[in-house]
Coordinates of C-alpha atoms in Angstrom, one line a residue:
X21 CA 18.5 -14.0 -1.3
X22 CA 20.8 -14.8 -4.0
X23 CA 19.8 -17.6 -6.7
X24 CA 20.7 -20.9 -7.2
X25 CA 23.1 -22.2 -9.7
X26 CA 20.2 -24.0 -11.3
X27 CA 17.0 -22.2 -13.5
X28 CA 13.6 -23.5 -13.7
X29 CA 10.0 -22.3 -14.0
X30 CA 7.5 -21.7 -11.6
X31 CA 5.1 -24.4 -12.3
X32 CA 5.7 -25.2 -15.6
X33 CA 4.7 -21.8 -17.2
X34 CA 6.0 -20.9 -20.6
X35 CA 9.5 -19.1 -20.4
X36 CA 8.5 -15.6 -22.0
X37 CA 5.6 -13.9 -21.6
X38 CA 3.4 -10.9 -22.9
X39 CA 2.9 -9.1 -19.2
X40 CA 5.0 -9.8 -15.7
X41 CA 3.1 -8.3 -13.0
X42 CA 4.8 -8.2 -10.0
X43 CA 1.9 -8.2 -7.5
X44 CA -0.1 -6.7 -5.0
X45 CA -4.0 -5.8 -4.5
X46 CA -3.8 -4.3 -7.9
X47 CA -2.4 -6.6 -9.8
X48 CA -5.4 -8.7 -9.2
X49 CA -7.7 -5.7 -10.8
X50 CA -5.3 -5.7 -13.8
X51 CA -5.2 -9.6 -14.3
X52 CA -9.2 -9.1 -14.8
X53 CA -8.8 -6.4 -17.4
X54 CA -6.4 -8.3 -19.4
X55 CA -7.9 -11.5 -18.8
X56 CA -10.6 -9.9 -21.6
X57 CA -13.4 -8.9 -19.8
X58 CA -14.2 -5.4 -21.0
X59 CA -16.2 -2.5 -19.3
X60 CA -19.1 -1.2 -20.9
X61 CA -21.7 1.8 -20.8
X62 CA -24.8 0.2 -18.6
X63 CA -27.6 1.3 -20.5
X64 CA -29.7 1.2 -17.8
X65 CA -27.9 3.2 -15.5
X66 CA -27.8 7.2 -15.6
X67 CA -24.5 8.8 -14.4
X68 CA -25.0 12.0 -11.9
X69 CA -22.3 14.0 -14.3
X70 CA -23.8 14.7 -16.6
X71 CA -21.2 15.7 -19.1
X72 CA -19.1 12.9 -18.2
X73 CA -22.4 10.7 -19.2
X74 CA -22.9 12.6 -22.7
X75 CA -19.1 11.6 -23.2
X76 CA -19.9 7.8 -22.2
X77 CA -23.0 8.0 -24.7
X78 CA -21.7 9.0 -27.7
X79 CA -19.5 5.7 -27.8
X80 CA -21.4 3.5 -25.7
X81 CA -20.8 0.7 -28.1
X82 CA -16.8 0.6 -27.0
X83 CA -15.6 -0.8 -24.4
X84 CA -13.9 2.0 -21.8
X85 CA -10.9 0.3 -22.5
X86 CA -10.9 1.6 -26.2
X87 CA -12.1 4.7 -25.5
X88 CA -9.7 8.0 -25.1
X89 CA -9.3 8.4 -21.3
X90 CA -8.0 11.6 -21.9
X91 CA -10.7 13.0 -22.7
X92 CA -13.5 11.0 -20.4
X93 CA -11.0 12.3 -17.6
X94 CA -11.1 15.6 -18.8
X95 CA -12.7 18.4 -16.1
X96 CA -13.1 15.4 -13.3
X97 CA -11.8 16.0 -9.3
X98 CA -11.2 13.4 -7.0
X99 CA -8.6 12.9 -4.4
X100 CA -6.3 10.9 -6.7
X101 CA -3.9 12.7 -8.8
X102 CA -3.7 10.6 -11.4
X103 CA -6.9 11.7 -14.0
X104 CA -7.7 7.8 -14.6
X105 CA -7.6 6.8 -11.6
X106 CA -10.7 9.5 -10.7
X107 CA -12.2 8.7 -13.9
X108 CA -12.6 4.6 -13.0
X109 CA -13.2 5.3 -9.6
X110 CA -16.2 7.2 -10.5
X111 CA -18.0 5.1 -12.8
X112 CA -17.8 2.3 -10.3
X113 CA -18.9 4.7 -7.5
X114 CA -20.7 8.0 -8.7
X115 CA -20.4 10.6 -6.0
X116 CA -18.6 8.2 -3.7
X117 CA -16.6 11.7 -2.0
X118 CA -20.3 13.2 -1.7
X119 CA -21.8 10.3 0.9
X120 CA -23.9 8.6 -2.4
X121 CA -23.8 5.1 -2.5
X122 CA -24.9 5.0 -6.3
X123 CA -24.6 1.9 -8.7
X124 CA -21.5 1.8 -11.2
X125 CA -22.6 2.9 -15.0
X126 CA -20.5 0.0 -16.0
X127 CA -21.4 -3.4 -16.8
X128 CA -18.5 -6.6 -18.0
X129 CA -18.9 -8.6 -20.6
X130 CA -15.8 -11.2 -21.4
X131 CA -14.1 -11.3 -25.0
X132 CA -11.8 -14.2 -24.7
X133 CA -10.0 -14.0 -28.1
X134 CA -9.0 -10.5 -26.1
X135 CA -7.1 -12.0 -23.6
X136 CA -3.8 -11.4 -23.0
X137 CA -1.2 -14.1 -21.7
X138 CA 0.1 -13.0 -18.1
X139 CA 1.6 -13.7 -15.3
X140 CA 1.4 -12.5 -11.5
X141 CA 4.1 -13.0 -9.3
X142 CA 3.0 -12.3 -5.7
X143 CA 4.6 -13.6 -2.5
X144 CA 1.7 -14.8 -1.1
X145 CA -2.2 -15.6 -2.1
X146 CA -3.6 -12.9 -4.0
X147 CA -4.3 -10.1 -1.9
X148 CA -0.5 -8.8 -1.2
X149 CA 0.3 -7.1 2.4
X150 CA -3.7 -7.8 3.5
X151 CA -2.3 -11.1 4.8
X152 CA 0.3 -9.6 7.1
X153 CA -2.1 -7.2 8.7
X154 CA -3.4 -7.6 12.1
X155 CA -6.8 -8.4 11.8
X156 CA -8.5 -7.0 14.4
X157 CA -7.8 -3.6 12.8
X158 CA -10.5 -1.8 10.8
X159 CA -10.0 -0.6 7.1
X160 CA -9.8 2.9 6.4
X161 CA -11.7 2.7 3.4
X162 CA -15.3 1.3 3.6
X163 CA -15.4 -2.3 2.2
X164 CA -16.9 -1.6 -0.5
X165 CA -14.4 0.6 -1.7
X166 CA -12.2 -2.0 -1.1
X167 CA -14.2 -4.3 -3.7
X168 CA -13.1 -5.2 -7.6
X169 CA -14.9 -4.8 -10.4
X170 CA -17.3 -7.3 -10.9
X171 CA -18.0 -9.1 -7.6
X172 CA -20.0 -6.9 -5.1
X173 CA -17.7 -6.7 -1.4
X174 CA -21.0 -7.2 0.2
X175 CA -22.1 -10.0 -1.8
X176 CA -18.8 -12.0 0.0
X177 CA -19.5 -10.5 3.2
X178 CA -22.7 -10.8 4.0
X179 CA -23.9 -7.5 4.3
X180 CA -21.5 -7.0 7.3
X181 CA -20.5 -3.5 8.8
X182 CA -18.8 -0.8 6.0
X183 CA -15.5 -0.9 7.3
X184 CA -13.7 -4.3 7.3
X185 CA -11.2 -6.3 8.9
X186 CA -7.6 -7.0 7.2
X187 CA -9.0 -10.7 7.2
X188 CA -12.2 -10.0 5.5
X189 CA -10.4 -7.9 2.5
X190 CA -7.4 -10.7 1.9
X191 CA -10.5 -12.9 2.2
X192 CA -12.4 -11.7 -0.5
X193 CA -9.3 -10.3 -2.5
X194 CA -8.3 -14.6 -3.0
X195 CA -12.6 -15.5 -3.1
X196 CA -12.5 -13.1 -6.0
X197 CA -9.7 -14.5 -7.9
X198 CA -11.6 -17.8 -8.1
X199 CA -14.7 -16.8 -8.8
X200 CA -13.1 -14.8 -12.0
X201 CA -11.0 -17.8 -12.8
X202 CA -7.7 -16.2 -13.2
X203 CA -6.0 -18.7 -11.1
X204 CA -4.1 -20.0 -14.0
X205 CA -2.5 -16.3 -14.1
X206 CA -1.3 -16.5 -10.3
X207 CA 2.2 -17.9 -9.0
X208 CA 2.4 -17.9 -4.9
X209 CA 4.8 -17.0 -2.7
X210 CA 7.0 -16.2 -5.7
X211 CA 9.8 -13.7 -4.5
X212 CA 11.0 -11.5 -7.7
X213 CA 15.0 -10.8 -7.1
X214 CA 16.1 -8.9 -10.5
X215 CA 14.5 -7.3 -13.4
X216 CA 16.2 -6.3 -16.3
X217 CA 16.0 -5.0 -19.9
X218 CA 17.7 -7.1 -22.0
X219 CA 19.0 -5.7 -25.4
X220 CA 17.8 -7.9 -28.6
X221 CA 21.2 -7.1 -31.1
X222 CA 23.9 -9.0 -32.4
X223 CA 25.4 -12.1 -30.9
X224 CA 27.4 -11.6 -27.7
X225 CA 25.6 -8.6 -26.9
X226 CA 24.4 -9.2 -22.9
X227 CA 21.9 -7.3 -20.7
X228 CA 21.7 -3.3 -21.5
X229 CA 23.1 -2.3 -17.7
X230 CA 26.5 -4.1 -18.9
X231 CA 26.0 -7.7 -17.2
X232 CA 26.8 -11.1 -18.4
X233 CA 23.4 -13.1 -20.0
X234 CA 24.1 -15.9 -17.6
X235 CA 21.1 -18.5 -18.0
X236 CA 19.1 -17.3 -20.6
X237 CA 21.3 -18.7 -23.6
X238 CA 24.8 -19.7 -25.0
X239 CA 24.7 -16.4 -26.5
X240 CA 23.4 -12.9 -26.8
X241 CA 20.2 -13.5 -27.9
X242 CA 19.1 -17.4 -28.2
X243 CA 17.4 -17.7 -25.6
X244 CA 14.7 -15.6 -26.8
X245 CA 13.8 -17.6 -29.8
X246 CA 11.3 -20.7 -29.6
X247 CA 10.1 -19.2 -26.1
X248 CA 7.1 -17.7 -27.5
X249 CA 3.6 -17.9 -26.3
X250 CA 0.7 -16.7 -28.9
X251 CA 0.7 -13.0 -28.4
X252 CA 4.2 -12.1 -28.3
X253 CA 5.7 -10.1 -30.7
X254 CA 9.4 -11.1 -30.6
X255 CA 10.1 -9.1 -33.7
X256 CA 11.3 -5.5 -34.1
X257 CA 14.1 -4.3 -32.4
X258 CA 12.9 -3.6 -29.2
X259 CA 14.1 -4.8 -26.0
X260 CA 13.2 -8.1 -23.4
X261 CA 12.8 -7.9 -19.7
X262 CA 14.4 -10.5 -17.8
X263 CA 12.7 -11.6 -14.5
X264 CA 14.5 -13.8 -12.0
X265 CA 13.6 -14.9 -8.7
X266 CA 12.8 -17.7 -6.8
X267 CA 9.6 -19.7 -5.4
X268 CA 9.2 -21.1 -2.4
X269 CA 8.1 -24.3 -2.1
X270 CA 7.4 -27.4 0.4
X271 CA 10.2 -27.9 3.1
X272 CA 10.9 -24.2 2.9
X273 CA 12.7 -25.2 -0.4
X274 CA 13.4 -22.2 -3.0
X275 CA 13.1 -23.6 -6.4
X276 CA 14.9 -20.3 -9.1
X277 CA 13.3 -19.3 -12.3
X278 CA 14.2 -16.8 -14.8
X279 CA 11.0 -15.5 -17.0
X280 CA 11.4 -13.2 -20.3
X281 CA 8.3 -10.4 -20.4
X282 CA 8.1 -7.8 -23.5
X283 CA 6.6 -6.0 -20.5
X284 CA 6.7 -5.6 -16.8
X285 CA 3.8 -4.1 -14.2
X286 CA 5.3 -2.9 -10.8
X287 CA 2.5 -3.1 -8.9
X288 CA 4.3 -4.0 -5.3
X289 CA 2.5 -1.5 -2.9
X290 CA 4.7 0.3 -0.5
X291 CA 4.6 -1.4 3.0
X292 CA 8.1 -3.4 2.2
X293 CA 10.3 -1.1 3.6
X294 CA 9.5 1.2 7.5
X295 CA 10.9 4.8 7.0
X296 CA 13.8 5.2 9.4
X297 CA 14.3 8.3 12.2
X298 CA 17.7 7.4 11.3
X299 CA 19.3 9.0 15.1
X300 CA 21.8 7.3 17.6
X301 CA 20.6 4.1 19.1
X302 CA 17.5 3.1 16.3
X303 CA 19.1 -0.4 15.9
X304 CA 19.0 -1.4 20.0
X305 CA 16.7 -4.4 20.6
X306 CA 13.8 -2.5 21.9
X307 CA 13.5 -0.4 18.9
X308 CA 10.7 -1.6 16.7
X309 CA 9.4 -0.6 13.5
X310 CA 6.1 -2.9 13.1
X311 CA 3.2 -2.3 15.5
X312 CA 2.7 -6.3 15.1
X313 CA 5.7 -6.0 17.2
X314 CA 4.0 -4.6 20.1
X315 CA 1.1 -7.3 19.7
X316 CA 4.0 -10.3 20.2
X317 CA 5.3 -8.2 23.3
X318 CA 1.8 -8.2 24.8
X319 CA 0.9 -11.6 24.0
X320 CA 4.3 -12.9 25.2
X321 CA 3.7 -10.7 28.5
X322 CA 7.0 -8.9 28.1
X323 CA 4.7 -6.0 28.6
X324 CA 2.0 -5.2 31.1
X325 CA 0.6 -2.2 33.1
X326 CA 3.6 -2.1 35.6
X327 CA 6.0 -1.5 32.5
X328 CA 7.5 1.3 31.9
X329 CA 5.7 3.1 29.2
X330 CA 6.0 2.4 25.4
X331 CA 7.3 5.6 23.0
X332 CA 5.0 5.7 19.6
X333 CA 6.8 7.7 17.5
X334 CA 4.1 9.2 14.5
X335 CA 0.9 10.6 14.0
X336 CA -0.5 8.9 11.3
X337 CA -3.1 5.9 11.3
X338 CA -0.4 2.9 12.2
X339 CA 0.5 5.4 15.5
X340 CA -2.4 5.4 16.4
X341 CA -3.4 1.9 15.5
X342 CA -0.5 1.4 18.3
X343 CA -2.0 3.6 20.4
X344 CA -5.2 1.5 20.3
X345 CA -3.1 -1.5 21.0
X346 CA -1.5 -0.3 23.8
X347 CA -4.4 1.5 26.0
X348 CA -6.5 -2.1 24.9
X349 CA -3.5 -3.6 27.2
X350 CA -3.7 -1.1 30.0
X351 CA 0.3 -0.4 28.9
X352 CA 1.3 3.1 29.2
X353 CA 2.3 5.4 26.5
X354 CA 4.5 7.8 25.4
X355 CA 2.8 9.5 21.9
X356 CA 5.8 11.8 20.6
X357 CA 4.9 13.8 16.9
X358 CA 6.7 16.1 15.0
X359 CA 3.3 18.5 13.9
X360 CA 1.2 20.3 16.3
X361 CA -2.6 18.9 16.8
X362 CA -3.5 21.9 14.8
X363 CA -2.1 20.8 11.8
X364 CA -4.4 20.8 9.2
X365 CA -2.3 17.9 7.6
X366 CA -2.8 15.1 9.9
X367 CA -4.5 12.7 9.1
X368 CA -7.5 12.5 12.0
X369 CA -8.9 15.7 10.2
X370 CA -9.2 14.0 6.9
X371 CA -11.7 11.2 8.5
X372 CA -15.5 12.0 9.5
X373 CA -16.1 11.6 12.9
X374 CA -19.1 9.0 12.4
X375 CA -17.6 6.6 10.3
X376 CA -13.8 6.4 12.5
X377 CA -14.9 6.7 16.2
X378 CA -11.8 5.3 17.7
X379 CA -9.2 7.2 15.7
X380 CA -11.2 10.6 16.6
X381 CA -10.7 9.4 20.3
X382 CA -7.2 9.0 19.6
X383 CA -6.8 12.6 18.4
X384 CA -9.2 13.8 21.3
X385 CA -6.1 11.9 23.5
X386 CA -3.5 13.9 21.7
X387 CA -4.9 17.4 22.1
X388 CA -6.4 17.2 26.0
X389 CA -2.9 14.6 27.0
X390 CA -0.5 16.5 26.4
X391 CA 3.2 16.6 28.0
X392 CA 3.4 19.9 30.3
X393 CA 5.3 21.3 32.9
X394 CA 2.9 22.3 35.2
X395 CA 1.8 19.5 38.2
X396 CA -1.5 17.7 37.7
X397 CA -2.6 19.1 41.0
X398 CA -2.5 22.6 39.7
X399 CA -3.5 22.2 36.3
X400 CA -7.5 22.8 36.2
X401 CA -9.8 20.5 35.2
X402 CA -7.4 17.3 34.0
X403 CA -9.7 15.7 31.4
X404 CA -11.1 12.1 31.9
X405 CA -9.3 9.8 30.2
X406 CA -10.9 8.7 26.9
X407 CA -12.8 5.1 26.4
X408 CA -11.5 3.3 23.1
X409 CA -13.2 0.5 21.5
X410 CA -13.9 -1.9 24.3
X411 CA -13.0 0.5 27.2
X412 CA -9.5 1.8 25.8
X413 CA -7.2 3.4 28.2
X414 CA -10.7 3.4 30.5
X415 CA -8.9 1.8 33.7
X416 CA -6.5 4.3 35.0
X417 CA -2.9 2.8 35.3
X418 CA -0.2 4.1 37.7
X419 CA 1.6 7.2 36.8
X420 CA 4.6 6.5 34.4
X421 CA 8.5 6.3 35.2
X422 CA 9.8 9.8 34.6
X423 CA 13.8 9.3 34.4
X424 CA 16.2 11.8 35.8
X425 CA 14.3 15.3 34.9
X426 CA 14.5 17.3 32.3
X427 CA 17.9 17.2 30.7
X428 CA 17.6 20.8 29.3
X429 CA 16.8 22.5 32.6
X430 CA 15.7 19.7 35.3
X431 CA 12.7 21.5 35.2
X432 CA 10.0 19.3 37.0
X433 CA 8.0 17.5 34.3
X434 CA 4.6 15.4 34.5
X435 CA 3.0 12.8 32.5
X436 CA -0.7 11.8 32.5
X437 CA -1.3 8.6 34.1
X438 CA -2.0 6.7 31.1
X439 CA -1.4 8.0 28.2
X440 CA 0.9 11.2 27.1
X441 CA 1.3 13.0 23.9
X442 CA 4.4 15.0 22.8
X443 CA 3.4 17.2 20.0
X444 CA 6.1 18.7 18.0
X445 CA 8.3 16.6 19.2
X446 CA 10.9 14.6 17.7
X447 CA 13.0 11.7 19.0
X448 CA 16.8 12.4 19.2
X449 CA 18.4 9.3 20.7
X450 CA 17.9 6.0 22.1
X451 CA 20.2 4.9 24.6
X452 CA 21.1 0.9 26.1
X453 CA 19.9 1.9 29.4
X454 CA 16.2 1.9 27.8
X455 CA 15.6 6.2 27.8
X456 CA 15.3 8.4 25.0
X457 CA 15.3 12.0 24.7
X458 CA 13.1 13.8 23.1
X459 CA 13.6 17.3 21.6
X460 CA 11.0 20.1 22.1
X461 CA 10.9 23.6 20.4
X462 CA 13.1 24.6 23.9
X463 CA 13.6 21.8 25.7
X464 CA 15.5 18.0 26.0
X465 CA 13.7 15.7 27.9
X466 CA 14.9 11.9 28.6
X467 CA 12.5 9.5 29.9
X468 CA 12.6 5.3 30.7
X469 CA 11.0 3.5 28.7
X470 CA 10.2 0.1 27.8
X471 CA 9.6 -0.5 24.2
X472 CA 9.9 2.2 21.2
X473 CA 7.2 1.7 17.9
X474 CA 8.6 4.1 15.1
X475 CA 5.5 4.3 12.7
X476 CA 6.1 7.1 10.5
X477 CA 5.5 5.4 7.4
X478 CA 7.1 3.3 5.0
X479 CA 8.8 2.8 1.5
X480 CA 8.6 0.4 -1.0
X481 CA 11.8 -1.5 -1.7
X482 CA 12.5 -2.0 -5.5
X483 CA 15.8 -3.6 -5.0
X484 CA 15.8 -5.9 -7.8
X485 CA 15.7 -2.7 -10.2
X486 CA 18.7 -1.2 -11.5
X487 CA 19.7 1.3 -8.6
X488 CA 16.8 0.6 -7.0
X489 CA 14.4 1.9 -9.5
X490 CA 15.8 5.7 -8.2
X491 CA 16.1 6.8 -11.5
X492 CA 11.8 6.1 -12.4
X493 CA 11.3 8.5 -9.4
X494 CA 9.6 12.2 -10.6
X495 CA 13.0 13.4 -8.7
X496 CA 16.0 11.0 -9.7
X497 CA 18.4 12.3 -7.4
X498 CA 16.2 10.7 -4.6
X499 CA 15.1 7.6 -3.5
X500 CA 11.3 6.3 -4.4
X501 CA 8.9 7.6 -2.3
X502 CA 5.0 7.2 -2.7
X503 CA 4.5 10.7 -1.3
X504 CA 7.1 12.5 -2.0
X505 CA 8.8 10.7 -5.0
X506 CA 6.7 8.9 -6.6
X507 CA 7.5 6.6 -10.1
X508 CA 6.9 9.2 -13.2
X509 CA 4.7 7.7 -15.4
X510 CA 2.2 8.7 -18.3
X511 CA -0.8 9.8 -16.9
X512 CA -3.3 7.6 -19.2
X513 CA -1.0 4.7 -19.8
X514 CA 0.9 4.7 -16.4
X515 CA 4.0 3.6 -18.8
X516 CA 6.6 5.0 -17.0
X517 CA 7.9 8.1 -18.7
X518 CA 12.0 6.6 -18.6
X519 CA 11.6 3.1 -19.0
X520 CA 9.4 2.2 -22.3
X521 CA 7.5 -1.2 -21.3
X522 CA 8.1 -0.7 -17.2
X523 CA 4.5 0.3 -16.0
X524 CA 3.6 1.2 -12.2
X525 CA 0.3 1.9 -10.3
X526 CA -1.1 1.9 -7.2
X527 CA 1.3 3.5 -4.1
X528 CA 4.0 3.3 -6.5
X529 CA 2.2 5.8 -8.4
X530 CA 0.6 8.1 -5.2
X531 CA -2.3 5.8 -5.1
X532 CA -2.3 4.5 -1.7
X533 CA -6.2 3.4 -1.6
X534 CA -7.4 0.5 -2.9
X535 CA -10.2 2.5 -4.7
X536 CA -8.0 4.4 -7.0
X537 CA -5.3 2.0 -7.6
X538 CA -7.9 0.5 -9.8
X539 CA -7.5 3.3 -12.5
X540 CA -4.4 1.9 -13.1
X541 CA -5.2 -1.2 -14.0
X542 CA -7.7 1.0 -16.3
X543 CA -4.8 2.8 -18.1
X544 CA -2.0 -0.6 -18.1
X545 CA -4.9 -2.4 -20.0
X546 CA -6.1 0.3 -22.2
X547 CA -2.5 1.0 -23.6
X548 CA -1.7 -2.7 -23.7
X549 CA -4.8 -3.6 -25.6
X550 CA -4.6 -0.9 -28.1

């Protein structure tokens, strides 16, 4: 949304500032750190590695903080790839990957006169896309993985189950914030539109990508003097980032503001943009991209069991999250995936069977349903359809629509009753008379449907950067991905590597779980502190 005219501040805050973090679930982590509470050795507490403990004892009296991560990372394996992000998550949960539940070696104390001045710009209440989830889901993680450093999850949950609700995490992500009183460093549904390096030089001289300085000053550089908060070091001849946006207020009013930062924390998760098929007919009005999509069709009753079926397309946990959905409703589906059920890459075979009952039942459903050619009357032994949660996909529902054959060879086709999966399949079209085709290893197939869910991931959306942050990315010629392309950065300082005062973590940085992203806020402080 493009500014207004005018420029003000978000609540009155000073105009420049040490550290703009631009917010999700991490930010909060790194608001702590830099807030000046520092993690120490606990004394009491005996860490299982014992090498990494020898390391911690010989300068137990520094905090980690001030410590060399490089080499307390040193010979450590976890399933992050950034070294300090293994390194924090295992001092606040020893042998979490082994099934322990040990105590973290770390205790806090607060130095105040070590706090630095920041701000976090979030669009919401701290906590970042929890609020938006649906909350009858469960976490992946357990909840207390899901937990900050300082305040136990269980503490604020009241010993409830290990996984949590959406609801429960946002709930203890903004209870935590309070409780740590580092309100005063939050600004709400603040919406971050541009952020760009601006050159300290001679008079006239505007931002570095060539734009006019409209806003911060008559000329080049005035506006930067006299807007400095105790901390900043506004000399040398380093560089500014300017941070405009705007902040919504009451009445739905959006009130601009334009902030100066000698440095800027992308820590904006990766759930703003869905991944795209990107084939004929993805923008028709039945196309969806958001499973809470299929929860306002339910609740609306624009679907029920006597639609035609829905078509998920992906098999990772928001698929099947839809799949859950669905089968809850007694609404038919179509599960189409571009890897076979073998593959040891999905997902389902990362997760133990005890701890994620219903998303093993969804993969049971994906192996024993699976599209064939051969009638259910001669195919032996048709399994029983698979009980979800509270009786998923337990009522049988009438068979499917199948439209007009097979298109490759009008070969007769049959779908089980409920629920059928398409595995290594990929969708090839959508057309306005609600079918699709789907492409097989040999085969075209169309089929009437009555809804389409495309969850195969998503992207994060840095479009206030300078060409979309593209160039940050490990591979500049492509577009930032947290799998494929994620944001280069120092491994210990998470600086990124093309961009001096531009830091990332979290997805951003490959760190999609809430456990690691933490290490991050580890290395931002470290580096900022020293």
């Amino acid at each position: 949304m493009p500014l207004l005219e005018e420029t003000t501040l978000p609540q009155d805050h000073p105009s420049t500032v040490p550290v703009v973090i631009i917010n999700g679930p991490s930010g909060i982590c790194l608001s702590y750190l830099l807030s000046g509470y520092k993690p120490y050795l606990d004394t009491a507490t005996v860490h299982p590695n014992p090498i990494l403990y020898r390391k911690l004892q010989e300068t137990k009296h520094l905090p980690v903080t001030e410590q060399d991560l490089e080499y307390l990372s040193e010979g450590l394996e976890g399933r992050s790839r950034n070294p300090v992000a293994v390194l924090f998550d295992t001092l606040l949960h020893p042998n979490a990957d082994f099934g322990y539940e040990f105590p973290p070696v770390l205790q806090w104390r607060r130095d105040k006169q070590q706090h630095i001045p920041h701000l976090v710009l979030g669009r919401a209440t701290p906590g970042g896309a929890w609020h938006a989830m649906e909350g009858s889901m469960l976490t992946i993680s357990l909840g207390i993985w899901m937990e900050l450093p300082g305040v136990n999850y269980r503490d604020l949950a009241n010993g409830k189950r290990d996984r949590a609700t959406p609801e429960e995490i946002s709930s203890y992500y903004r209870n935590y914030v309070k409780l740590k009183g580092l309100q005063k460093n939050f600004v709400d549904n603040t919406y971050v539109t541009s952020v760009q390096k601006l050159c300290r030089g001679h008079e006239g001289e505007g931002l570095e990508n060539g734009h006019t300085d409209q806003g911060v000053g008559d000329g080049g550089n005035e506006g930067f003097e006299g807007n400095g908060v105790e901390g900043v070091n506004n000399g040398g001849g380093g560089a500014l980032w300017e941070v405009r946006g705007y902040q919504q207020v009451q009445n739905d009013t959006h009130v601009p503001f334009s902030l100066f930062a000698e440095n800027v924390v992308l820590a904006t998760g990766a759930s703003d943009s869905p991944i795209r098929l990107g084939v004929e007919g993805e923008d028709l009005p039945f196309v969806f991209h958001s499973i809470s999509d299929l929860g306002l069709a339910v609740s609306r009753r624009k679907l029920d069991m006597n639609s035609d079926p829905v078509l998920i397309v992906g098999a990772g946990l928001s698929a099947a999250d839809a799949v859950l959905c669905a089968c809850n409703s007694n609404i038919r589906v179509l599960h189409a995936f571009r890897k076979s059920v073998d593959d040891p890459d999905l997902i389902f075979k990362q997760l133990p069977k005890t701890l994620y009952p219903e998303y093993h039942k969804v993969y049971n459903m994906m192996c024993s349903h699976a599209y064939t050619n051969v009638a259910p009357s001669s195919a032996p032994n048709r399994p029983q359809a698979v009980s979800i949660a509270s009786s998923v996909c337990a009522k049988m529902c009438p068979k499917p629509q199948l439209a007009s054959g097979n298109t490759a060879g009008n070969a007769n086709v049959s779908l089980f009753p409920d629920y059928t999966s398409f595995p290594e399949h990929c969708a090839v079209s959508f057309q306005s008379d609600m079918k699709c085709l789907l492409q097989g290893k040999n085969s075209l197939k169309a089929f009437k449907i009555s809804m389409v869910l495309v969850l195969i991931g998503t992207n994060p959306n840095l479009f206030f950067l300078k060409g979309q942050g593209q160039y940050l990315g490990q591979d500049p010629t492509k577009p930032i991905s947290c799998k494929k392309n994620p944001i280069e950065i120092h491994p210990y300082t998470f600086e990124c590597t093309k961009e001096p005062g531009l830091f990332a973590m979290g997805p951003l940085v490959g760190d999609n779980f809430v456990r690691f992203l933490k290490g991050g806020a580890l290395g931002i402080a470290s580096c900022l502190l020293k």
